[in-house]
Amino acid sequence: MHHHPEMKNLLAVLRNLLLAYGVYMLCRLCFVWENRALYAGDSHFIGQLLAGSLLFDTAAIAYTHLPYVMLMLLPLHIRYSRGWQRGCRWLFVSVNALAVTANLVDAVYSQYTGRRTTSSLFSEFSNENNLTGIIGVELLHHWYLVLAGMALVAALWLCYKQPSVAPPQPGERLRRYLAA
């Protein structure tokens, strides 16, 4: 099937957003697995948690990926350059790497507080003198989450769909933008 060049770009963006959904869901599964003692025998709750997380993930993905989507769909010919596309890939992977890290930290942190992580995390540790030591110990205790996070970020990089759209010729630019 032959797609319009702008459609190829849009399909690549949508595929990458689906990739983000998949990574967020895998983070949620890591959370459930890490906190399995809290949900022992309550498969109904786990199902509700995973279904409800889809709504939360949709809002999070919409907010965090807005700059990426806008940069990828900006109707300027500069977006076809290798540097622009490389920058968009770095933005996508970096934003999602932060999200993966926050989700996996939350899987551990919520065990101690009984609630999900919020911005109150920073105020709770503001007077802590040994924060580096605490983080180091938790990284060693939860090494498998560190490996999971690294694998998820690597998957984001490797599975990222780069649009295969050739830049329009100078004479075609106006016609292409008007047709988009």
Backbone as a chain_set.jsonl record, in Angstrom:
{"seq": "MHHHPEMKNLLAVLRNLLLAYGVYMLCRLCFVWENRALYAGDSHFIGQLLAGSLLFDTAAIAYTHLPYVMLMLLPLHIRYSRGWQRGCRWLFVSVNALAVTANLVDAVYSQYTGRRTTSSLFSEFSNENNLTGIIGVELLHHWYLVLAGMALVAALWLCYKQPSVAPPQPGERLRRYLAA", "coords": {"N": [[0.844, -1.169, 0.0], [0.556, 2.189, -0.83], [1.405, 5.018, 0.877], [0.671, 8.434, 1.545], [3.323, 10.782, 1.993], [3.099, 12.346, 4.367], [1.336, 10.812, 5.809], [2.869, 8.558, 6.361], [4.664, 9.627, 8.192], [2.89, 10.337, 10.27], [1.925, 7.767, 10.923], [4.279, 6.621, 11.899], [4.678, 8.173, 14.208], [2.358, 7.461, 15.665], [2.857, 4.717, 15.989], [5.115, 4.85, 17.634], [4.005, 6.038, 19.89], [2.303, 3.978, 20.679], [4.261, 2.157, 21.363], [5.249, 3.453, 23.647], [2.972, 3.165, 25.297], [3.037, 0.374, 25.597], [5.457, 0.036, 27.001], [4.871, 1.464, 29.346], [2.848, -0.175, 30.344], [4.293, -2.507, 30.833], [5.905, -1.541, 32.873], [3.923, -1.19, 34.794], [3.223, -3.85, 35.233], [5.605, -4.695, 36.383], [5.425, -3.224, 38.732], [3.175, -4.441, 39.944], [4.166, -7.035, 40.222], [6.374, -6.593, 41.925], [5.045, -5.742, 44.177], [3.479, -7.871, 44.873], [2.781, -9.233, 47.21], [1.005, -7.56, 48.455], [-1.228, -7.831, 46.895], [-1.984, -10.445, 46.963], [-3.904, -13.127, 45.99], [-5.96, -11.52, 45.085], [-7.032, -11.215, 42.305], [-8.959, -9.839, 40.912], [-8.671, -7.187, 41.741], [-6.137, -6.657, 40.694], [-6.683, -6.797, 37.968], [-8.429, -4.599, 37.768], [-6.628, -2.581, 38.487], [-4.776, -2.685, 36.353], [-6.472, -2.069, 34.206], [-7.439, 0.467, 34.977], [-5.057, 1.82, 34.958], [-4.614, 2.261, 32.318], [-6.124, 4.495, 31.659], [-4.805, 6.439, 33.213], [-2.254, 6.249, 32.069], [-2.801, 7.134, 29.502], [-3.36, 9.862, 29.901], [-0.873, 10.649, 30.972], [0.871, 10.029, 28.847], [-0.163, 11.69, 26.881], [0.413, 14.26, 27.93], [3.25, 14.188, 28.381], [4.294, 13.543, 25.901], [3.549, 15.488, 24.154], [5.331, 17.62, 23.225], [7.066, 16.053, 21.611], [5.288, 14.947, 19.674], [4.37, 17.292, 18.454], [6.788, 18.322, 17.388], [7.39, 16.296, 15.577], [5.304, 16.461, 13.779], [5.261, 18.992, 12.846], [4.701, 21.313, 10.308], [7.045, 21.895, 8.617], [9.822, 21.877, 6.404], [12.254, 21.296, 7.595], [11.974, 19.266, 9.41], [12.51, 16.926, 8.128], [15.189, 16.52, 8.137], [18.171, 14.73, 9.085], [19.336, 15.419, 11.546], [17.21, 16.678, 12.898], [15.372, 14.547, 13.076], [16.906, 12.774, 14.584], [17.147, 14.242, 16.949], [14.449, 14.255, 17.731], [14.087, 11.538, 18.235], [15.853, 11.183, 20.41], [14.579, 12.857, 22.264], [12.113, 11.501, 22.584], [12.965, 8.984, 23.635], [14.354, 9.846, 25.937], [12.36, 11.166, 27.5], [10.687, 8.999, 27.973], [12.465, 7.312, 29.292], [12.781, 8.661, 31.701], [10.162, 8.378, 32.632], [9.995, 5.579, 32.895], [11.929, 5.174, 34.878], [10.745, 6.632, 37.017], [8.393, 5.126, 37.371], [9.415, 2.603, 38.13], [10.838, 3.26, 40.44], [8.69, 4.003, 41.967], [7.478, 1.527, 42.333], [9.032, 0.378, 44.313], [9.153, 2.359, 46.34], [6.466, 2.713, 47.118], [5.959, 0.524, 48.694], [6.908, 1.165, 51.188], [5.446, 3.349, 51.958], [2.792, 2.829, 51.465], [1.322, 4.043, 49.549], [1.033, 5.543, 46.262], [3.714, 7.224, 44.549], [4.146, 10.718, 44.856], [4.672, 14.257, 44.376], [5.324, 14.79, 46.955], [7.338, 13.169, 47.726], [9.812, 14.437, 47.477], [9.799, 16.345, 49.55], [9.618, 14.673, 51.732], [12.118, 13.502, 51.873], [13.789, 15.638, 52.193], [15.284, 16.412, 54.446], [17.007, 14.36, 54.786], [20.122, 12.989, 55.431], [21.604, 10.912, 54.435], [20.894, 10.177, 51.826], [22.057, 9.309, 49.409], [23.269, 6.919, 50.211], [20.992, 5.441, 50.937], [19.671, 5.243, 48.467], [21.618, 3.805, 47.049], [21.655, 1.333, 48.468], [19.025, 0.462, 48.017], [19.091, 0.201, 45.229], [20.836, -1.958, 44.997], [19.381, -3.938, 46.385], [17.184, -4.157, 44.748], [18.058, -4.963, 42.216], [17.117, -6.335, 39.987], [15.022, -4.76, 39.085], [16.451, -2.583, 38.218], [17.803, -3.753, 36.066], [15.547, -4.417, 34.524], [14.586, -1.844, 33.959], [16.721, -0.838, 32.432], [16.568, -2.591, 30.266], [14.046, -1.928, 29.257], [14.439, 0.748, 28.458], [16.406, 0.337, 26.524], [14.874, -1.139, 24.72], [13.063, 0.827, 23.958], [14.75, 2.491, 22.483], [15.657, 0.751, 20.455], [13.307, -0.144, 19.227], [12.1, 2.084, 18.286], [10.373, 3.823, 15.81], [11.545, 5.211, 13.008], [10.553, 7.717, 10.843], [10.164, 7.047, 7.397], [10.415, 9.073, 5.368], [11.021, 10.921, 2.566], [12.468, 14.111, 2.051], [10.537, 16.75, 0.615], [10.885, 17.927, -2.758], [12.09, 21.198, -3.649], [10.144, 22.507, -5.348], [7.869, 21.057, -4.793], [7.172, 21.495, -2.187], [5.289, 23.536, -1.294], [2.923, 22.576, -2.463], [2.714, 20.088, -1.148], [2.422, 20.851, 1.544], [0.015, 22.205, 1.441], [-1.647, 20.124, 0.748], [-1.582, 18.531, 2.967]], "CA": [[0.0, 0.0, 0.0], [1.352, 3.424, -0.95], [0.883, 6.073, 1.744], [1.128, 9.812, 1.382], [4.474, 10.978, 2.89], [2.69, 12.832, 5.691], [0.699, 9.689, 6.495], [3.966, 7.731, 6.874], [5.163, 10.309, 9.383], [1.863, 10.178, 11.301], [1.918, 6.36, 11.339], [5.474, 6.404, 12.725], [4.399, 8.796, 15.505], [1.37, 6.616, 16.353], [3.532, 3.47, 16.386], [5.979, 5.158, 18.771], [3.139, 6.244, 21.057], [1.902, 2.632, 21.116], [5.448, 1.625, 22.04], [5.247, 4.042, 24.984], [1.916, 2.477, 26.047], [3.527, -0.957, 25.942], [6.485, 0.174, 28.043], [4.18, 1.857, 30.579], [2.145, -1.355, 30.846], [5.308, -3.395, 31.408], [6.256, -0.941, 34.171], [2.817, -1.492, 35.711], [3.366, -5.263, 35.597], [6.724, -4.739, 37.346], [4.878, -2.72, 39.995], [2.317, -5.489, 40.525], [5.017, -8.154, 40.631], [7.162, -6.162, 43.081], [4.138, -5.579, 45.314], [2.552, -8.999, 44.802], [2.302, -9.613, 48.547], [-0.144, -6.703, 48.767], [-2.375, -8.213, 46.073], [-2.088, -11.905, 46.969], [-5.245, -13.682, 45.918], [-6.958, -10.536, 44.64], [-6.828, -11.038, 40.871], [-9.922, -8.837, 40.449], [-8.057, -5.884, 41.968], [-5.039, -6.5, 39.74], [-7.318, -6.475, 36.697], [-8.891, -3.211, 37.854], [-5.44, -1.732, 38.493], [-4.226, -2.626, 35.006], [-7.43, -1.358, 33.355], [-7.42, 1.867, 35.392], [-3.777, 2.43, 34.595], [-4.698, 2.674, 30.921], [-6.592, 5.886, 31.672], [-3.714, 7.258, 33.735], [-1.184, 6.253, 31.073], [-3.228, 7.971, 28.382], [-3.127, 11.259, 30.297], [0.573, 10.862, 31.103], [1.473, 10.004, 27.515], [-0.598, 12.906, 26.175], [1.165, 15.414, 28.441], [4.704, 14.083, 28.243], [4.695, 13.372, 24.511], [3.073, 16.598, 23.327], [6.427, 18.253, 22.458], [7.536, 15.107, 20.592], [4.296, 14.88, 18.597], [4.383, 18.567, 17.727], [8.022, 18.409, 16.608], [7.332, 15.333, 14.478], [4.25, 16.805, 12.824], [5.414, 20.392, 12.457], [4.711, 21.354, 8.835], [8.218, 22.588, 8.068], [10.682, 20.889, 5.752], [13.419, 20.974, 8.427], [11.737, 18.026, 10.167], [12.998, 15.786, 7.351], [16.648, 16.401, 8.261], [18.648, 13.677, 9.997], [19.532, 16.002, 12.873], [15.887, 16.882, 13.501], [14.83, 13.229, 13.403], [17.726, 12.243, 15.677], [16.731, 14.974, 18.144], [13.12, 13.763, 18.135], [14.281, 10.203, 18.82], [16.441, 11.386, 21.733], [13.52, 13.396, 23.118], [11.175, 10.412, 22.867], [13.586, 7.989, 24.524], [14.676, 10.489, 27.219], [11.112, 11.355, 28.256], [10.22, 7.69, 28.418], [13.418, 6.785, 30.278], [12.39, 9.279, 32.977], [8.907, 7.748, 33.061], [10.327, 4.219, 33.338], [12.61, 5.315, 36.174], [9.75, 7.031, 38.027], [7.495, 3.999, 37.631], [10.107, 1.535, 38.852], [11.084, 3.785, 41.792], [7.392, 3.945, 42.637], [7.223, 0.133, 42.713], [9.743, 0.137, 45.575], [8.79, 3.385, 47.327], [5.096, 2.534, 47.621], [5.973, -0.525, 49.728], [7.212, 1.79, 52.467], [4.467, 4.388, 52.308], [1.435, 2.344, 51.272], [0.645, 4.858, 48.529], [1.826, 5.819, 45.074], [4.612, 8.36, 44.675], [3.727, 12.046, 44.393], [5.739, 15.245, 44.581], [5.672, 14.819, 48.38], [8.57, 12.388, 47.874], [10.95, 15.349, 47.647], [9.756, 16.961, 50.879], [9.857, 13.624, 52.73], [13.55, 13.214, 51.955], [14.532, 16.899, 52.16], [16.206, 16.502, 55.577], [17.762, 13.105, 54.858], [21.555, 13.21, 55.22], [22.226, 9.747, 53.817], [20.052, 9.812, 50.701], [22.86, 8.544, 48.453], [23.399, 5.569, 50.766], [19.681, 4.779, 50.847], [19.442, 4.911, 47.058], [22.553, 2.731, 46.705], [21.184, 0.075, 49.058], [17.806, 0.05, 47.308], [19.487, -0.265, 43.899], [21.387, -3.311, 45.158], [18.292, -4.845, 46.776], [16.223, -4.278, 43.643], [18.883, -5.006, 41.016], [16.318, -6.839, 38.878], [14.281, -3.623, 38.535], [17.442, -1.796, 37.482], [17.973, -4.441, 34.784], [14.294, -4.25, 33.775], [14.574, -0.466, 33.461], [17.714, -0.737, 31.346], [16.026, -3.334, 29.119], [12.937, -1.157, 28.688], [14.991, 1.912, 27.755], [17.042, -0.189, 25.312], [13.787, -1.487, 23.799], [12.551, 2.086, 23.4], [15.699, 2.959, 21.467], [15.733, -0.195, 19.344], [12.0, -0.311, 18.581], [11.632, 3.388, 17.816], [10.114, 3.862, 14.361], [11.999, 6.426, 12.337], [9.768, 7.871, 9.613], [10.931, 6.892, 6.155], [9.838, 10.072, 4.479], [12.023, 11.74, 1.892], [12.049, 15.526, 2.023], [9.982, 17.153, -0.683], [11.708, 18.775, -3.618], [11.681, 22.597, -3.431], [8.927, 22.847, -6.064], [6.748, 20.296, -4.26], [6.929, 21.826, -0.779], [4.031, 24.254, -1.098], [1.824, 21.676, -2.798], [2.62, 19.068, -0.12], [1.888, 21.455, 2.771], [-1.395, 22.505, 1.206], [-2.371, 18.859, 0.679], [-1.519, 17.842, 4.263]], "C": [[0.893, 1.237, 0.0], [0.686, 4.519, -0.112], [1.464, 7.42, 1.353], [2.286, 10.024, 2.361], [4.083, 11.472, 4.288], [2.027, 11.728, 6.496], [1.761, 8.751, 7.076], [4.521, 8.322, 8.168], [4.177, 10.14, 10.543], [1.818, 8.746, 11.816], [3.127, 6.034, 12.214], [5.26, 6.988, 14.118], [3.43, 7.926, 16.296], [1.999, 5.3, 16.823], [4.422, 3.714, 17.612], [5.16, 5.421, 20.027], [2.608, 4.907, 21.577], [3.054, 1.92, 21.826], [5.514, 2.16, 23.472], [4.167, 3.389, 25.854], [2.387, 1.095, 26.501], [4.549, -0.918, 27.063], [5.837, 0.556, 29.381], [3.458, 0.66, 31.184], [3.137, -2.347, 31.451], [5.798, -2.854, 32.756], [5.181, -1.266, 35.201], [2.879, -2.954, 36.159], [4.527, -5.455, 36.572], [6.253, -4.27, 38.716], [4.056, -3.8, 40.688], [3.178, -6.648, 41.016], [5.814, -7.788, 41.889], [6.308, -6.063, 44.34], [3.121, -6.716, 45.398], [2.014, -9.431, 46.151], [1.081, -8.781, 48.942], [-1.407, -7.151, 48.045], [-2.613, -9.712, 46.057], [-3.556, -12.342, 46.981], [-6.316, -12.717, 45.429], [-6.757, -10.223, 43.162], [-7.799, -10.011, 40.3], [-9.325, -7.439, 40.605], [-6.931, -5.626, 40.972], [-5.599, -6.151, 38.366], [-7.814, -5.038, 36.661], [-7.714, -2.238, 37.794], [-4.887, -1.567, 37.082], [-5.165, -1.876, 34.059], [-7.435, 0.14, 33.688], [-6.141, 2.571, 34.993], [-3.775, 2.872, 33.138], [-5.183, 4.123, 30.817], [-5.491, 6.826, 32.145], [-2.595, 7.376, 32.701], [-1.541, 7.13, 29.881], [-2.987, 9.446, 28.702], [-1.632, 11.552, 30.373], [1.246, 10.918, 29.739], [1.081, 11.258, 26.738], [0.214, 14.114, 26.631], [2.652, 15.324, 28.113], [5.161, 13.992, 26.792], [4.219, 14.498, 23.597], [4.211, 17.294, 22.572], [6.94, 17.347, 21.331], [6.58, 15.082, 19.401], [4.313, 16.164, 17.78], [5.634, 18.699, 16.856], [8.004, 17.462, 15.404], [6.331, 15.738, 13.399], [4.302, 18.255, 12.359], [5.527, 20.496, 10.937], [5.833, 22.218, 8.253], [9.158, 21.543, 7.483], [11.907, 20.513, 6.586], [13.229, 19.648, 9.174], [12.174, 16.784, 9.406], [14.501, 15.574, 7.52], [17.007, 15.319, 9.281], [18.801, 14.205, 11.421], [18.211, 16.198, 13.603], [15.31, 15.544, 13.952], [15.605, 12.58, 14.56], [17.349, 12.924, 16.996], [15.37, 14.513, 18.649], [13.221, 12.382, 18.775], [14.849, 10.329, 20.237], [15.407, 11.92, 22.716], [12.556, 12.296, 23.538], [11.758, 9.427, 23.882], [13.886, 8.602, 25.892], [13.438, 10.676, 28.095], [10.626, 10.016, 28.8], [11.177, 7.032, 29.406], [13.127, 7.375, 31.658], [11.108, 8.641, 33.521], [9.146, 6.334, 33.573], [10.98, 4.273, 34.715], [11.619, 5.663, 37.273], [8.819, 5.88, 38.369], [8.168, 2.902, 38.438], [10.503, 1.974, 40.261], [9.795, 3.691, 42.603], [7.07, 2.527, 43.104], [7.871, -0.197, 44.053], [9.247, 1.08, 46.662], [7.412, 3.144, 47.937], [5.004, 1.432, 48.668], [6.155, 0.079, 51.115], [6.143, 2.774, 52.916], [3.027, 3.916, 52.206], [0.658, 3.177, 50.269], [1.599, 5.088, 47.359], [2.636, 7.096, 45.284], [3.97, 9.634, 44.121], [4.899, 12.993, 44.599], [6.139, 15.356, 46.054], [6.943, 14.011, 48.662], [9.756, 13.299, 48.167], [10.956, 15.99, 49.026], [10.028, 15.921, 51.968], [11.35, 13.347, 52.917], [14.397, 14.483, 52.014], [15.546, 17.018, 53.296], [17.062, 15.248, 55.747], [19.222, 13.372, 54.517], [22.229, 12.082, 54.453], [21.427, 9.266, 52.617], [20.809, 8.97, 49.671], [23.024, 7.107, 48.926], [22.107, 4.785, 50.662], [19.408, 4.341, 49.411], [20.348, 3.767, 46.63], [22.107, 1.382, 47.225], [19.954, -0.436, 48.315], [18.117, -0.427, 45.888], [20.049, -1.682, 43.965], [20.298, -4.32, 45.518], [17.34, -5.119, 45.617], [16.947, -4.248, 42.291], [18.09, -5.445, 39.789], [15.456, -5.73, 38.276], [15.206, -2.689, 37.766], [17.655, -2.422, 36.102], [16.727, -4.305, 33.918], [14.22, -2.851, 33.178], [15.536, -0.285, 32.304], [17.199, -1.435, 30.095], [14.896, -2.555, 28.454], [13.436, 0.061, 27.918], [15.692, 1.456, 26.467], [15.979, -0.556, 24.269], [13.183, -0.234, 23.168], [13.452, 2.573, 22.262], [15.65, 2.053, 20.228], [14.421, -0.316, 18.565], [11.42, 0.998, 18.059], [11.49, 3.361, 16.303], [10.505, 5.219, 13.811], [11.167, 6.572, 11.067], [10.661, 7.746, 8.385], [10.33, 7.808, 5.095], [10.966, 10.894, 3.88], [11.545, 13.188, 1.896], [11.508, 15.883, 0.648], [10.987, 18.006, -1.461], [11.215, 20.208, -3.459], [10.379, 22.981, -4.131], [7.683, 22.17, -5.503], [6.336, 20.74, -2.855], [5.584, 22.497, -0.554], [2.848, 23.336, -1.38], [1.619, 20.625, -1.698], [2.017, 19.646, 1.161], [0.409, 21.796, 2.621], [-2.242, 21.24, 1.183], [-2.439, 18.161, 2.036], [-2.66, 18.181, 5.173]], "O": [[1.869, 1.311, 0.747], [-0.458, 4.895, -0.365], [2.601, 7.52, 0.892], [2.238, 9.492, 3.47], [4.678, 11.054, 5.281], [2.135, 11.7, 7.722], [1.574, 8.208, 8.164], [4.81, 7.596, 9.119], [4.581, 9.835, 11.665], [1.687, 8.529, 13.021], [3.015, 5.258, 13.163], [5.626, 6.357, 15.111], [3.655, 7.677, 17.481], [1.71, 4.827, 17.922], [4.475, 2.883, 18.519], [5.586, 5.06, 21.124], [2.478, 4.723, 22.787], [2.837, 1.169, 22.777], [5.801, 1.408, 24.403], [4.416, 3.09, 27.021], [2.164, 0.698, 27.644], [4.51, -1.745, 27.974], [6.215, 0.028, 30.427], [3.453, 0.493, 32.403], [2.846, -2.963, 32.477], [6.073, -3.628, 33.673], [5.492, -1.582, 36.349], [2.62, -3.262, 37.323], [4.445, -6.281, 37.481], [6.63, -4.843, 39.739], [4.223, -4.043, 41.883], [2.947, -7.181, 42.101], [5.912, -8.594, 42.815], [6.803, -6.279, 45.446], [2.028, -6.537, 45.936], [0.898, -9.945, 46.233], [0.22, -9.255, 49.683], [-2.519, -6.895, 48.507], [-3.37, -10.206, 45.221], [-4.329, -11.972, 47.864], [-7.488, -13.09, 45.371], [-6.362, -9.114, 42.802], [-7.488, -9.371, 39.295], [-9.454, -6.603, 39.711], [-6.785, -4.514, 40.466], [-5.047, -5.296, 37.673], [-7.648, -4.339, 35.661], [-7.788, -1.201, 37.134], [-4.567, -0.456, 36.659], [-4.702, -1.127, 33.199], [-7.436, 0.98, 32.787], [-6.139, 3.772, 34.722], [-3.013, 3.763, 32.763], [-4.7, 4.884, 29.979], [-5.27, 7.882, 31.552], [-2.055, 8.46, 32.481], [-0.674, 7.796, 29.316], [-2.469, 10.189, 27.869], [-1.177, 12.589, 29.892], [2.103, 11.771, 29.506], [1.902, 11.825, 26.017], [0.657, 14.909, 25.802], [3.24, 16.286, 27.62], [6.304, 14.332, 26.486], [4.464, 14.461, 22.391], [4.07, 17.538, 21.374], [7.214, 17.819, 20.228], [7.012, 15.184, 18.253], [4.274, 16.122, 16.55], [5.546, 19.139, 15.709], [8.536, 17.787, 14.342], [6.503, 15.39, 12.231], [3.469, 18.686, 11.561], [6.371, 19.828, 10.339], [5.583, 23.154, 7.493], [9.27, 20.44, 8.017], [12.541, 19.496, 6.305], [14.205, 18.987, 9.528], [12.207, 15.694, 9.977], [15.029, 14.55, 7.087], [16.249, 15.036, 10.208], [18.442, 13.528, 12.385], [18.111, 15.914, 14.796], [14.819, 15.42, 15.074], [15.014, 11.914, 15.411], [17.245, 12.268, 18.033], [15.161, 14.394, 19.856], [12.52, 12.09, 19.744], [14.38, 9.658, 21.157], [15.361, 11.488, 23.868], [12.223, 12.175, 24.717], [11.107, 9.085, 24.869], [13.691, 7.939, 26.911], [13.466, 10.38, 29.29], [10.205, 9.921, 29.953], [10.741, 6.272, 30.27], [13.214, 6.674, 32.666], [10.988, 8.397, 34.722], [8.562, 5.932, 34.579], [10.623, 3.506, 35.609], [11.646, 5.06, 38.346], [8.488, 5.677, 39.538], [7.553, 2.33, 39.339], [10.507, 1.157, 41.182], [9.817, 3.342, 43.783], [6.457, 2.346, 44.156], [7.318, -0.966, 44.839], [8.954, 0.649, 47.777], [7.215, 3.347, 49.135], [4.058, 1.413, 49.455], [5.62, -0.433, 52.099], [5.96, 3.002, 54.111], [2.132, 4.525, 52.792], [-0.558, 3.022, 50.155], [2.804, 4.857, 47.459], [2.277, 7.942, 46.102], [3.339, 9.623, 43.064], [5.996, 12.563, 44.958], [7.172, 15.946, 46.373], [7.551, 14.16, 49.722], [10.604, 12.978, 49.0], [12.023, 16.161, 49.616], [10.601, 16.247, 53.008], [11.784, 12.994, 54.014], [15.619, 14.402, 51.894], [16.577, 17.668, 53.123], [17.762, 15.104, 56.749], [19.532, 13.912, 53.455], [23.304, 12.271, 53.884], [21.297, 8.059, 52.411], [20.253, 8.018, 49.123], [22.927, 6.176, 48.126], [22.121, 3.598, 50.335], [18.972, 3.217, 49.166], [19.908, 2.856, 45.928], [22.173, 0.387, 46.503], [19.853, -1.626, 48.018], [17.479, -1.357, 45.396], [19.773, -2.507, 43.094], [20.299, -5.439, 45.004], [16.759, -6.201, 45.528], [16.502, -3.592, 41.349], [18.354, -4.984, 38.679], [15.184, -5.752, 37.076], [14.798, -2.075, 36.78], [17.686, -1.718, 35.093], [16.833, -4.101, 32.708], [13.834, -2.688, 32.02], [15.2, 0.353, 31.306], [17.372, -0.931, 28.986], [14.798, -2.524, 27.227], [12.917, 0.374, 26.846], [15.582, 2.119, 25.436], [16.164, -0.311, 23.077], [12.834, -0.233, 21.987], [12.972, 3.01, 21.216], [15.607, 2.537, 19.097], [14.441, -0.566, 17.36], [10.35, 1.001, 17.45], [12.398, 2.92, 15.598], [9.881, 6.236, 14.109], [11.086, 5.626, 10.283], [11.771, 8.277, 8.349], [9.811, 7.359, 4.073], [11.766, 11.491, 4.601], [10.351, 13.453, 1.759], [11.979, 15.366, -0.365], [11.818, 18.706, -0.883], [10.039, 20.421, -3.164], [9.578, 23.717, -3.555], [6.568, 22.649, -5.709], [5.253, 20.386, -2.391], [4.815, 22.06, 0.302], [1.879, 23.319, -0.621], [0.481, 20.305, -1.353], [1.187, 18.996, 1.798], [-0.357, 21.683, 3.578], [-3.416, 21.269, 1.553], [-3.278, 17.281, 2.23], [-2.729, 17.672, 6.292]]}, "num_chains": 1, "name": "protein.A"}
